[in-house]
Tab-separated table of C-alpha atoms and ligand atoms in Angstrom:
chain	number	residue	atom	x	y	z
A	1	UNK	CA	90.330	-76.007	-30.987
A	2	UNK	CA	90.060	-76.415	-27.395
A	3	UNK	CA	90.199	-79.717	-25.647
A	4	UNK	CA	86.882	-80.906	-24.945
A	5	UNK	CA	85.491	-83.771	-22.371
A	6	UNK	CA	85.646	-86.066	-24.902
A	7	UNK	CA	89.447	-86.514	-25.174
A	8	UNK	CA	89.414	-86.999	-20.859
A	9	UNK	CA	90.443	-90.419	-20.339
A	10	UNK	CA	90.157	-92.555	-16.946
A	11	UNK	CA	87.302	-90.212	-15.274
A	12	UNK	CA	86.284	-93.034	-13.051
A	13	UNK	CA	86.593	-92.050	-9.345
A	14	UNK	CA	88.110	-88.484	-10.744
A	15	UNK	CA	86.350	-84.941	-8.985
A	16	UNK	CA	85.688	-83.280	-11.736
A	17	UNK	CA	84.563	-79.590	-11.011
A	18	UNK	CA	82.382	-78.345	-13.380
A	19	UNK	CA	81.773	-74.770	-14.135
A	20	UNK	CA	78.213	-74.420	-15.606
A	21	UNK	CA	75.940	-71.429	-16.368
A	22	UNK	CA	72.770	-71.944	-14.111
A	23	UNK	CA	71.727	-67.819	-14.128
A	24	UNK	CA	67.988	-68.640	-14.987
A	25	UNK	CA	65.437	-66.706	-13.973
A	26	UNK	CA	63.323	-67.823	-10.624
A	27	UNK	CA	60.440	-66.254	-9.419
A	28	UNK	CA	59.935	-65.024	-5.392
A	29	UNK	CA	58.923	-68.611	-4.649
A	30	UNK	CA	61.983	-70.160	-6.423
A	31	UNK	CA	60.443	-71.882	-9.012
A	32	UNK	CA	62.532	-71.946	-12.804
A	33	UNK	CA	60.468	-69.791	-14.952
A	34	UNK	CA	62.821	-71.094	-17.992
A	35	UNK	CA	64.943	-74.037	-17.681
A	36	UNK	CA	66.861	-73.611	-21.153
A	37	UNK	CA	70.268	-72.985	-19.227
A	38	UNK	CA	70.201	-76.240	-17.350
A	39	UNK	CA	68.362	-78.488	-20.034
A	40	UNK	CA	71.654	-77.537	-22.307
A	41	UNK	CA	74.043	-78.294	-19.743
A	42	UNK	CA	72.277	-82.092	-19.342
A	43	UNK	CA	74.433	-83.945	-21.954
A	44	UNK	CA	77.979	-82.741	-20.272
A	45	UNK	CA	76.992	-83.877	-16.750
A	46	UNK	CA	75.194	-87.028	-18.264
A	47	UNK	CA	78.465	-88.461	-20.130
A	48	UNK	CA	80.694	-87.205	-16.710
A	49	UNK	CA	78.477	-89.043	-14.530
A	50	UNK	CA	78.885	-92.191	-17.494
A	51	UNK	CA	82.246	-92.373	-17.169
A	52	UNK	CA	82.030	-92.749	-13.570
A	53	UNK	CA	83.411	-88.852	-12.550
A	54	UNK	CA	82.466	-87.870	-9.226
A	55	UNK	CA	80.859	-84.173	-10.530
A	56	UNK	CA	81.205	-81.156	-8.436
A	57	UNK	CA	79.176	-78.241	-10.063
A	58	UNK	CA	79.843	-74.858	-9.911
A	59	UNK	CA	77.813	-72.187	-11.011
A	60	UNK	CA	76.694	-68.208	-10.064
A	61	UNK	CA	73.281	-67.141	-10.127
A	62	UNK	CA	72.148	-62.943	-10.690
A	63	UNK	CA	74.291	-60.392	-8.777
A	64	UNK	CA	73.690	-61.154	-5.208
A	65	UNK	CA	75.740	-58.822	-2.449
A	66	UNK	CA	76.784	-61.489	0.315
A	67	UNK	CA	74.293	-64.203	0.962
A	68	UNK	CA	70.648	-63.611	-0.409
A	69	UNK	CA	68.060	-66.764	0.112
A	70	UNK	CA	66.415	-66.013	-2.966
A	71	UNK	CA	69.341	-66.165	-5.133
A	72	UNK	CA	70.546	-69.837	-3.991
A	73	UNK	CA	70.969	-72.311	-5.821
A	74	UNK	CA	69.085	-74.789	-4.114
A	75	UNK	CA	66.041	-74.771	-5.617
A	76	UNK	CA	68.384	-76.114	-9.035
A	77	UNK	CA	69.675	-79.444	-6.939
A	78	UNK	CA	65.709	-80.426	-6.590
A	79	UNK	CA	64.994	-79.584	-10.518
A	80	UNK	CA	68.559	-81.782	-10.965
A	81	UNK	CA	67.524	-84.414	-8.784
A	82	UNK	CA	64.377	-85.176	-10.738
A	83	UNK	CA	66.078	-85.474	-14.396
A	84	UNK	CA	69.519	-87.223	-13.577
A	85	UNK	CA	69.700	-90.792	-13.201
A	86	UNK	CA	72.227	-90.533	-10.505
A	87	UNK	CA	72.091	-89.421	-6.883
A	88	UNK	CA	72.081	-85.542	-6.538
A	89	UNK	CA	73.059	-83.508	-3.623
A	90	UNK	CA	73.641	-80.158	-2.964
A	91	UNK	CA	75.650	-77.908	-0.247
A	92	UNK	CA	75.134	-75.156	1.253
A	93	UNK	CA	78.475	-73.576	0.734
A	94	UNK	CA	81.250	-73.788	-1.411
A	95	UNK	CA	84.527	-73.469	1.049
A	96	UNK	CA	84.618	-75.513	3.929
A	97	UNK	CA	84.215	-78.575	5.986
A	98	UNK	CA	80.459	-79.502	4.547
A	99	UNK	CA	81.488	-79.032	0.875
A	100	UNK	CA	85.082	-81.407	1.755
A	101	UNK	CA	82.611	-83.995	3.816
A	102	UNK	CA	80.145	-84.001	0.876
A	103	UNK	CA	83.345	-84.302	-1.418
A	104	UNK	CA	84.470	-87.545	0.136
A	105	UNK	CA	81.384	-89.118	0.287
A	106	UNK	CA	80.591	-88.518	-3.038
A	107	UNK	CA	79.891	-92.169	-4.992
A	108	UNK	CA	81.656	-92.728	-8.604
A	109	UNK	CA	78.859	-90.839	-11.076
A	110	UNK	CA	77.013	-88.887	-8.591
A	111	UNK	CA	76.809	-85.216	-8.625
A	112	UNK	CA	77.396	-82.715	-5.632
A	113	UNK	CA	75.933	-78.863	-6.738
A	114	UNK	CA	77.629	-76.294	-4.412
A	115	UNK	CA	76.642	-72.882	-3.524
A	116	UNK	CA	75.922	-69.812	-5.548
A	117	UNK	CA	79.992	-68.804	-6.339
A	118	UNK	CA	78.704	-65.013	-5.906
A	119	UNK	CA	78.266	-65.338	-2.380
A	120	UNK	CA	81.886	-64.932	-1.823
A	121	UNK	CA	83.433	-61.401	-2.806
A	122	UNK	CA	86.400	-63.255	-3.783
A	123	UNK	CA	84.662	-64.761	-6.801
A	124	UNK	CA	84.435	-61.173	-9.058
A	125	UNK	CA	87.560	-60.291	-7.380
A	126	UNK	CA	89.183	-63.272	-9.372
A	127	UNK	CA	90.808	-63.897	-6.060
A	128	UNK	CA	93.182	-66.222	-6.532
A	129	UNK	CA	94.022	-68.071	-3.288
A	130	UNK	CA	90.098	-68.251	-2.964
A	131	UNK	CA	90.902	-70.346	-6.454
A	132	UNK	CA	93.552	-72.411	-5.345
A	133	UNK	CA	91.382	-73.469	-2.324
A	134	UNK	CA	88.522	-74.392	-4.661
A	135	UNK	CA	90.993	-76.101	-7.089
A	136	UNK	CA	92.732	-78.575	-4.356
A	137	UNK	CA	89.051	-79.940	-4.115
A	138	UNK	CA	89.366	-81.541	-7.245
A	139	UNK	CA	91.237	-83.613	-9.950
A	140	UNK	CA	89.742	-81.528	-12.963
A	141	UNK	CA	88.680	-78.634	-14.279
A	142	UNK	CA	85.994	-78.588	-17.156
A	143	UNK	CA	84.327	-75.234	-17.997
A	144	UNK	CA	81.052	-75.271	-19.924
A	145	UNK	CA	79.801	-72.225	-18.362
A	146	UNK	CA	79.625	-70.252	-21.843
A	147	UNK	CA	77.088	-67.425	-20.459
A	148	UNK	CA	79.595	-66.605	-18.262
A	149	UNK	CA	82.825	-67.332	-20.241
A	150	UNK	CA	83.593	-63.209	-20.715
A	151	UNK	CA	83.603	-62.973	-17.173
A	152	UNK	CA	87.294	-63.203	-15.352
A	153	UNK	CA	86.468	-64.742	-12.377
A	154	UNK	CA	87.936	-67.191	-9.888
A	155	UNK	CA	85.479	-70.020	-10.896
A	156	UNK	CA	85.758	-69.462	-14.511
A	157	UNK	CA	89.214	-68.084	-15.285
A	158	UNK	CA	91.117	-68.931	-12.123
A	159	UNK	CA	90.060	-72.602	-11.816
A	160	UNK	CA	91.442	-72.493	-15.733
A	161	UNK	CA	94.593	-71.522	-14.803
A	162	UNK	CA	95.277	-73.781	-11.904
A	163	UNK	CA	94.149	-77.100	-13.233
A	164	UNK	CA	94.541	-79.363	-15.865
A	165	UNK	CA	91.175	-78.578	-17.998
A	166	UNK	CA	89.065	-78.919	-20.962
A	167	UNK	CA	85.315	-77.668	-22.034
A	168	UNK	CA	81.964	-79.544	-22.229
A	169	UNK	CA	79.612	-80.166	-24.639
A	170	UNK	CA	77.882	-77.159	-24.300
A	171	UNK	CA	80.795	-74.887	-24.646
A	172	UNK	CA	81.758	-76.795	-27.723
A	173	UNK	CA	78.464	-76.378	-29.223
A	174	UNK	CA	78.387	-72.629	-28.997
A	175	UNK	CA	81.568	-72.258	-30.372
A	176	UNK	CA	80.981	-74.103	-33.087
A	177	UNK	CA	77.877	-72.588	-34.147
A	178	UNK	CA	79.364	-69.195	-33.515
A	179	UNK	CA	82.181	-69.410	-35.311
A	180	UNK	CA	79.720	-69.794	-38.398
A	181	UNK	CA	78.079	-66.026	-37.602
A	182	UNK	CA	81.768	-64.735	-37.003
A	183	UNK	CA	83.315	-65.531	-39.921
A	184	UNK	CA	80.794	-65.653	-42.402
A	185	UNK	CA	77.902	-63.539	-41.663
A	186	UNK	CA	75.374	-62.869	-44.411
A	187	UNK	CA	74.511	-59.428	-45.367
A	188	UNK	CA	73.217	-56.977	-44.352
A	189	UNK	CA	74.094	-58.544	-40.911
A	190	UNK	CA	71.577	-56.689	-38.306
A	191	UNK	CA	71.934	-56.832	-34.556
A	192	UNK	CA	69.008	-56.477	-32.809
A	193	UNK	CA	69.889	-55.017	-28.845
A	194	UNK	CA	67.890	-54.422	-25.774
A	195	UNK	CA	68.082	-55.507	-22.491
A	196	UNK	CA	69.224	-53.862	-19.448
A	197	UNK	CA	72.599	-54.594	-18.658
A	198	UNK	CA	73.884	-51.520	-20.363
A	199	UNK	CA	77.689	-51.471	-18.843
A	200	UNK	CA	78.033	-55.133	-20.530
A	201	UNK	CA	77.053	-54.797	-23.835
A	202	UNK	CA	77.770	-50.648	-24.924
A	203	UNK	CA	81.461	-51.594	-24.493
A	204	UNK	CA	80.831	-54.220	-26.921
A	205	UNK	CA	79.040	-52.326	-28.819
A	206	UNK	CA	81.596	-49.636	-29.537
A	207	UNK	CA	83.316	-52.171	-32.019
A	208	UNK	CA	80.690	-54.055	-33.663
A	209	UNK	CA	79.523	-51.312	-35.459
A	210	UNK	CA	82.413	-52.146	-37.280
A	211	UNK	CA	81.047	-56.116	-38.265
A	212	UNK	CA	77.331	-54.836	-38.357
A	213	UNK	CA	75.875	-53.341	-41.014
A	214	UNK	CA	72.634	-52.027	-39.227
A	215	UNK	CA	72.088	-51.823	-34.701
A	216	UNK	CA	68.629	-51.784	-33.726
A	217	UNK	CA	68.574	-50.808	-30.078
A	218	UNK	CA	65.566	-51.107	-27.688
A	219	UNK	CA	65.012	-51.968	-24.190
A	220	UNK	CA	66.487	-49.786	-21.281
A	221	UNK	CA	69.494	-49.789	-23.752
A	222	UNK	CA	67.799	-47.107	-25.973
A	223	UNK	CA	67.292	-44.524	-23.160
A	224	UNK	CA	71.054	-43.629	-22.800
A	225	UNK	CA	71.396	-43.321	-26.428
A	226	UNK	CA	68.832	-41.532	-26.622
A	227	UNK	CA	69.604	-39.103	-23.893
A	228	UNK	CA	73.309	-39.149	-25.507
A	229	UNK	CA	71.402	-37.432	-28.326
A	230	UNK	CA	69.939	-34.513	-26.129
A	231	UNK	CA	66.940	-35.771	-26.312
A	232	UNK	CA	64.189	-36.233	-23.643
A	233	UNK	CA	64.065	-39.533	-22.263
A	234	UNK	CA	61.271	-38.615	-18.885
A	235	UNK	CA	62.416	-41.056	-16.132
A	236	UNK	CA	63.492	-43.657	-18.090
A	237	UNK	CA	66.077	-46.227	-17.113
A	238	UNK	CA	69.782	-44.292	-17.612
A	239	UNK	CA	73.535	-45.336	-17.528
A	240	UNK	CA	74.859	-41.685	-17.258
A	241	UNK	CA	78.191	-43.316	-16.963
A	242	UNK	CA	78.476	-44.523	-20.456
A	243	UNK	CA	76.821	-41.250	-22.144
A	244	UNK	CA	79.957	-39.955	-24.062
A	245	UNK	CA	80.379	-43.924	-25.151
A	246	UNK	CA	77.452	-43.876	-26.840
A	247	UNK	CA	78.385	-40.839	-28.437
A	248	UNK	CA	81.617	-42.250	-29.566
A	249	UNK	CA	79.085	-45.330	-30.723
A	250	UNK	CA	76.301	-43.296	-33.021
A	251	UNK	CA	79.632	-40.891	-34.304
A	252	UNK	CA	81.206	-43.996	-35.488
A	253	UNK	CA	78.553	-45.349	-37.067
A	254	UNK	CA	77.785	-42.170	-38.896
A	255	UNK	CA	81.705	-42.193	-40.207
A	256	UNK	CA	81.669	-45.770	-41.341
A	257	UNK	CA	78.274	-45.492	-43.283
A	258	UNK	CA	76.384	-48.320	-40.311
A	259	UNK	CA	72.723	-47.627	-39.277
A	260	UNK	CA	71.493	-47.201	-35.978
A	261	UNK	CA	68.157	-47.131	-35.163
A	262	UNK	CA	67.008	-45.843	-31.786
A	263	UNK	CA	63.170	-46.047	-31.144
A	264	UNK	CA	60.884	-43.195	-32.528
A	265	UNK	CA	57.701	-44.150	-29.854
A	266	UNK	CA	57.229	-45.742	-26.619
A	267	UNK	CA	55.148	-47.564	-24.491
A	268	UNK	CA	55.385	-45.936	-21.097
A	269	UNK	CA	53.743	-45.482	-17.401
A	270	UNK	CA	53.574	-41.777	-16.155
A	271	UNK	CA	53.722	-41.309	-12.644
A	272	UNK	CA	51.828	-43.762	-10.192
A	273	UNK	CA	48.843	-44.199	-12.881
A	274	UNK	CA	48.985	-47.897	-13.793
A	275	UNK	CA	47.687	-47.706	-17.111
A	276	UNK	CA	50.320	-47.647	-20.066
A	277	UNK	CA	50.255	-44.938	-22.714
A	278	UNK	CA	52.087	-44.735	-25.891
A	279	UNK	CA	54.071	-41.745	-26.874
A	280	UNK	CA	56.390	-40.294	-29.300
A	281	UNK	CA	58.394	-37.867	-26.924
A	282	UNK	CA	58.899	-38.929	-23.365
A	283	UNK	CA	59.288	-36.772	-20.828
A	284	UNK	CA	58.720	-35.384	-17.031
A	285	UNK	CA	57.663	-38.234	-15.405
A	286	UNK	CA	56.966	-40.485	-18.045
A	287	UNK	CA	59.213	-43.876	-17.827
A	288	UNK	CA	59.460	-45.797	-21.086
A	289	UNK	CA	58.954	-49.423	-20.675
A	290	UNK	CA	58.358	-50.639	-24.589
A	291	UNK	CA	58.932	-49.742	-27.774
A	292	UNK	CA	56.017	-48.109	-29.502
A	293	UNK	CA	53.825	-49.420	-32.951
A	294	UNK	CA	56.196	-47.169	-34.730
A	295	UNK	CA	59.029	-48.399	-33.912
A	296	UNK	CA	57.804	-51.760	-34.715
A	297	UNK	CA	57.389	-50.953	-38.134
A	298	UNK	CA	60.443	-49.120	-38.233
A	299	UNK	CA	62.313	-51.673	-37.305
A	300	UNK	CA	60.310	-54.815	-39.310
A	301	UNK	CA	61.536	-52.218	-42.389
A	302	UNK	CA	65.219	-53.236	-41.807
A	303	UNK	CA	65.000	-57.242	-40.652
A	304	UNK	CA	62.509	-57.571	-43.827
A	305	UNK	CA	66.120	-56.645	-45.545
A	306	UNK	CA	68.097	-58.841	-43.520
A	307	UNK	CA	70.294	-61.799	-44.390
A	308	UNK	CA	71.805	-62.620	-40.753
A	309	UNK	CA	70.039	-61.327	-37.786
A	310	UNK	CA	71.688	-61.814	-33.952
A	311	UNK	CA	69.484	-60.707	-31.232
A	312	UNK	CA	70.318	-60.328	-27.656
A	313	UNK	CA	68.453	-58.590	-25.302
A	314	UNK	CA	64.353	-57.984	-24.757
A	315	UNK	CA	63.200	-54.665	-26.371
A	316	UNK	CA	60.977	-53.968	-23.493
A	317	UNK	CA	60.233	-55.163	-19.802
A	318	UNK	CA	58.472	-58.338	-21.431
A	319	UNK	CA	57.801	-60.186	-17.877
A	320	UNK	CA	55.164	-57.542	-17.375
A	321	UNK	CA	51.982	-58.389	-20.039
A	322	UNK	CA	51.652	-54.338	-20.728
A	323	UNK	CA	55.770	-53.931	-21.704
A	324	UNK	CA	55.108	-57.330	-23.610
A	325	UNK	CA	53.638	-55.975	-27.520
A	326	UNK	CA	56.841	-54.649	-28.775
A	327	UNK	CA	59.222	-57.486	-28.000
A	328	UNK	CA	56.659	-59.859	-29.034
A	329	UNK	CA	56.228	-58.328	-32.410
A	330	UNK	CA	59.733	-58.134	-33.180
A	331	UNK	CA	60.285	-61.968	-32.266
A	332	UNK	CA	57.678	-63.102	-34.528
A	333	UNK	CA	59.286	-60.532	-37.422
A	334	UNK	CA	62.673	-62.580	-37.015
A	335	UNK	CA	60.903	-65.755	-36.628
A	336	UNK	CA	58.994	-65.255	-39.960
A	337	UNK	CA	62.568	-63.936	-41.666
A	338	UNK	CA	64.177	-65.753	-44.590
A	339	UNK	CA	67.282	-64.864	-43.275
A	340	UNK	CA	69.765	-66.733	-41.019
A	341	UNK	CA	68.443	-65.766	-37.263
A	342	UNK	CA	69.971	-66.350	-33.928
A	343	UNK	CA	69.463	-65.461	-30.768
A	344	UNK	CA	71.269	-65.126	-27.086
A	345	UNK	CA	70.625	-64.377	-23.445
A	346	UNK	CA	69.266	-65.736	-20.392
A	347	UNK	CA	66.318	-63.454	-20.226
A	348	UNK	CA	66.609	-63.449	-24.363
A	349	UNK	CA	65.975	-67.396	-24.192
A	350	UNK	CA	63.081	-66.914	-21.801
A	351	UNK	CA	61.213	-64.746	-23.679
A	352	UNK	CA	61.396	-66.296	-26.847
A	353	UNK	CA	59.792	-69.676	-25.043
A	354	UNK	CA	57.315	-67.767	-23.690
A	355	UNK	CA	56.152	-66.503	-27.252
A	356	UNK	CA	57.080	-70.291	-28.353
A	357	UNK	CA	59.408	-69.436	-31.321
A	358	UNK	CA	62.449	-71.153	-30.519
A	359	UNK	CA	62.313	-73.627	-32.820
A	360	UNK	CA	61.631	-71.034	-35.673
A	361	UNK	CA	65.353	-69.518	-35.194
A	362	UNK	CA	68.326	-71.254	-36.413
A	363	UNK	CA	70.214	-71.188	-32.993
A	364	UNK	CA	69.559	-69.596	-29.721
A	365	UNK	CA	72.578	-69.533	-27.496
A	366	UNK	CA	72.640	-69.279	-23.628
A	367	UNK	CA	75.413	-66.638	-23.507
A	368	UNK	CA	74.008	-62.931	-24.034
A	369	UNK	CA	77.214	-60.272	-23.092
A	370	UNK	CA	79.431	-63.350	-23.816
A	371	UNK	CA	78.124	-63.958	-27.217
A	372	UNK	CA	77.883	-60.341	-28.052
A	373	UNK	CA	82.134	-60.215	-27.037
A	374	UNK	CA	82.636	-63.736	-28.786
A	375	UNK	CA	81.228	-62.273	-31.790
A	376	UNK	CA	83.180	-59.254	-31.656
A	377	UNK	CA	86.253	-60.576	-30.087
A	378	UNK	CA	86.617	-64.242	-31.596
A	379	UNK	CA	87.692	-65.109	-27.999
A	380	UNK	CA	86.413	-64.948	-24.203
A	381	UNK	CA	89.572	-65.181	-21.245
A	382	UNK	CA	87.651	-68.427	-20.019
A	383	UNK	CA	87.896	-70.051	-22.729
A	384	UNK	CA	91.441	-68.617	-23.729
A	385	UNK	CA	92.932	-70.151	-20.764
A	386	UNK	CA	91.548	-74.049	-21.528
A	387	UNK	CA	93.963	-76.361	-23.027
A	388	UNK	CA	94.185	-76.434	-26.720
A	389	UNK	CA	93.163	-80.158	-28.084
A	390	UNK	CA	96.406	-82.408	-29.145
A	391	UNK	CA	95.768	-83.572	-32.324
B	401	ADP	P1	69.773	-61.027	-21.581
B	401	ADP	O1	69.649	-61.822	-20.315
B	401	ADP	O2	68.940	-61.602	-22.671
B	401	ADP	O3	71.207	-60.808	-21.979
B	401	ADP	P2	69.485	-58.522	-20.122
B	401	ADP	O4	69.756	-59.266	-18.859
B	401	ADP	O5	70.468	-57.512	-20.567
B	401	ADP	O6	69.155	-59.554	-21.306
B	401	ADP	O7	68.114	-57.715	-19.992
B	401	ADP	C1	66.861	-58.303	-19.693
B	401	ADP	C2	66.067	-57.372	-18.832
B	401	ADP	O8	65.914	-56.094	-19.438
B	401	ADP	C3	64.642	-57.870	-18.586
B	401	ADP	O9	64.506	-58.192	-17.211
B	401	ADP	C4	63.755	-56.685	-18.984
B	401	ADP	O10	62.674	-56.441	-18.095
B	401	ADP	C5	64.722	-55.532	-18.936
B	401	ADP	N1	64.273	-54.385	-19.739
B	401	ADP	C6	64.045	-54.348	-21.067
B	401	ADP	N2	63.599	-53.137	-21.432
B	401	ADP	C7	63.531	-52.374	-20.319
B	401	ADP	C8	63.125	-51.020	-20.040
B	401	ADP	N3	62.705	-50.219	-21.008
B	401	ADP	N4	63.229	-50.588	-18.771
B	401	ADP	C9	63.663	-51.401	-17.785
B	401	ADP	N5	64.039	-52.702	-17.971
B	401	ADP	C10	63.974	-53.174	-19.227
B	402	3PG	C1	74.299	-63.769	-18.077
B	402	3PG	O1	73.152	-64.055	-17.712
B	402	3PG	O2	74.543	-62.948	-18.994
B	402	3PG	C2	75.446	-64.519	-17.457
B	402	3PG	O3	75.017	-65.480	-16.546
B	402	3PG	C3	76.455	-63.564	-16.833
B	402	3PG	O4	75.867	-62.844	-15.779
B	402	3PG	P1	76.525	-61.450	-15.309
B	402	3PG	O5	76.230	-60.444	-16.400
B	402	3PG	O6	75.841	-61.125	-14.014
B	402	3PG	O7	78.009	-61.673	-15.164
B	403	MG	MG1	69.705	-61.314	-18.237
């Protein structure tokens, strides 16, 4: 086990930088359309800011190229400043003379939030002097940033090799109710997949067929598999990169006696017309967007069976109301389930709130790719390079 906050002793006055997960979802104005992410991370930075740390948060948010306004972090420091009992400020970068001024006039149990870490190249880079500059800005390293955990990056692995460390409360709490789905998964264990982020997860993918019994794939997800298939997939969303992968993926299934299930209808827009249509075969310029009714019961057939269900990733573009029917149907399937049923992703999270059904699953955890490679892996390099606990 790793060490965790709890076995940190004389915080007072100590900078503590914290790595957190903040990736939520705004919308153009900046407002937090789901707050899941943060309201997790509240414990860890209320017992830091108890024991009198000084607590210097780190955190990315989306995939921004260089500075973008609407991917700053800013609009979190407000949201923090209204639920912490402690004084909350926030700058504007994350090297430099504003972040060391703020630094040194940080008060014993207040909380500085820097910059969005993906601002600077050298963050994905895992740019190590870019590390060790971050790192001589503070006492400790604590890393509850669990979403991003399968990430090697300067603020999550690098700061984890350069200082003394341990994880949070959040951290802790995923692994623990992971480790329950890893090692003892009921059966048939079915992963339900959609989503977007295709070049994540299909890697992953590759070797879980090997701890799932049955894959349900939706979401931009299916289109590639589909199209690894030969079949017609219109102008749907493609990762032509990762065709002969998911090859490899529905080959290797086949061999080891898994199901796969790729959708047999869609919901889809054709052309510039606005209005959705559902089809069974896409293609010219038809874009799918949802799974179809079909599919729906297709699926429902194999979670009805199901005695552990893991779901990461919406099965359709669910922020728009017409994309909405298939993902929605699906989460109120798993909700209703007898089996054991968790869940994972930022956008996964959201979209579950939105239909109200989080309480109805046993655990919904704030990593998406990172619990899909915990699962599979049993480890994550941010978490492999934190201190083990001395017993
Ligand atoms: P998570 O955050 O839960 O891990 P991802 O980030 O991988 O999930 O994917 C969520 C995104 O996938 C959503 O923004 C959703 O609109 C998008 N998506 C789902 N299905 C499709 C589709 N058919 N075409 C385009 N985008 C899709
Ligand atoms: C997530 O939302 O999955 C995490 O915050 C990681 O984001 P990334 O896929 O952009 O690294
Ligand atoms: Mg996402």
């Amino acid at each position: 086990m790793k060490r965790t906050i709890r076995e940190l002793v004389n915080l007072k006055g100590k900078v503590v930088l914290l790595r957190v997960d903040f990736n939520v979802p705004l919308d153009e104005g900046g407002k937090i359309l789901d707050a899941t992410r943060i309201k997790n991370e509240l414990p860890t930075i209320r017992y830091l800011i108890s024991k009198g740390a000084k607590v210097v948060i780190l955190s990315h948010l989306g995939r921004p190229d260089g500075y973008d306004v609407r991917k700053s972090l800013w609009p979190i420091s407000i949201y923090l400043s209204r639920v912490l009992p402690c004084s909350v400020s926030f700058s504007s970068t994350v090297l430099g003379e504003e972040t060391r001024e703020r630094i040194k006039m940080l008060k014993d149990g207040n909380v500085l939030l820097l910059e969005n870490v993906r601002f600077y190249k050298q963050e994905e880079e895992c740019d190590m002097k870019f590390a060790r500059e971050i790192a001589s800005m503070g006492d400790i390293f604590v890393n509850d940033a669990f979403g991003t955990a399968h990430r090697k990056h300067a603020t999550t692995y690098g700061l984890g090799r350069l200082m003394p460390n341990a994880i949070g409360f959040l951290m802790e709490k995923e692994l623990n109710n992971l480790n329950k789905i890893l090692e003892e998964p009921k059966r048939p264990f079915v992963v339900v997949l959609g989503g977007a982020k295709v070049e994540t997860k299909i890697k992953i993918l590759e070797r879980f067929v090997e701890k799932a019994d049955t894959i349900l794939i939706g979401g931009a997800m299916a289109y590639t598999f589909l199209k690894a298939l030969g079949r017609d997939v219109g102008l749907s969303k493609v990762q032509d990169d990762y065709l002969e992968v998911a090859q490899n993926i529905l080959e290797k299934a086949k061999e080891l006696g898994k199901k796969i299930l790729l959708p047999i209808d869609h919901v889809c827009l054709k052309g510039r017309d606005p209005h959705p249509v559902e089809v069974t075969t896409l293609k010219g310029d038809l874009v799918g967007y949802d799974i179809g009714s079909r599919t729906i019961r297709y699926f429902a057939r194999e979670l009805d069976k199901a005695g552990e269900i893991f779901w990461n990733g919406p099965l359709g573009m669910y922020e728009n109301a017409n994309f909405r029917i298939g993902t929605r149907s699906i989460a109120e399937i798993i909700a209703e389930s007898k089996a054991h049923k968790s869940a994972g992703g930022g956008d996964t999270i959201a979209m579950i709130n939105l239909f109200n059904l989080g309480k109805k699953f046993d655990y919904l955890s704030t990593g998406g790719g990172a619990t899909l490679e915990y699962l599979e892996e049993g480890s994550l390099p941010a978490i492999e390079v934190i201190q083990e606990k001395i017993y």
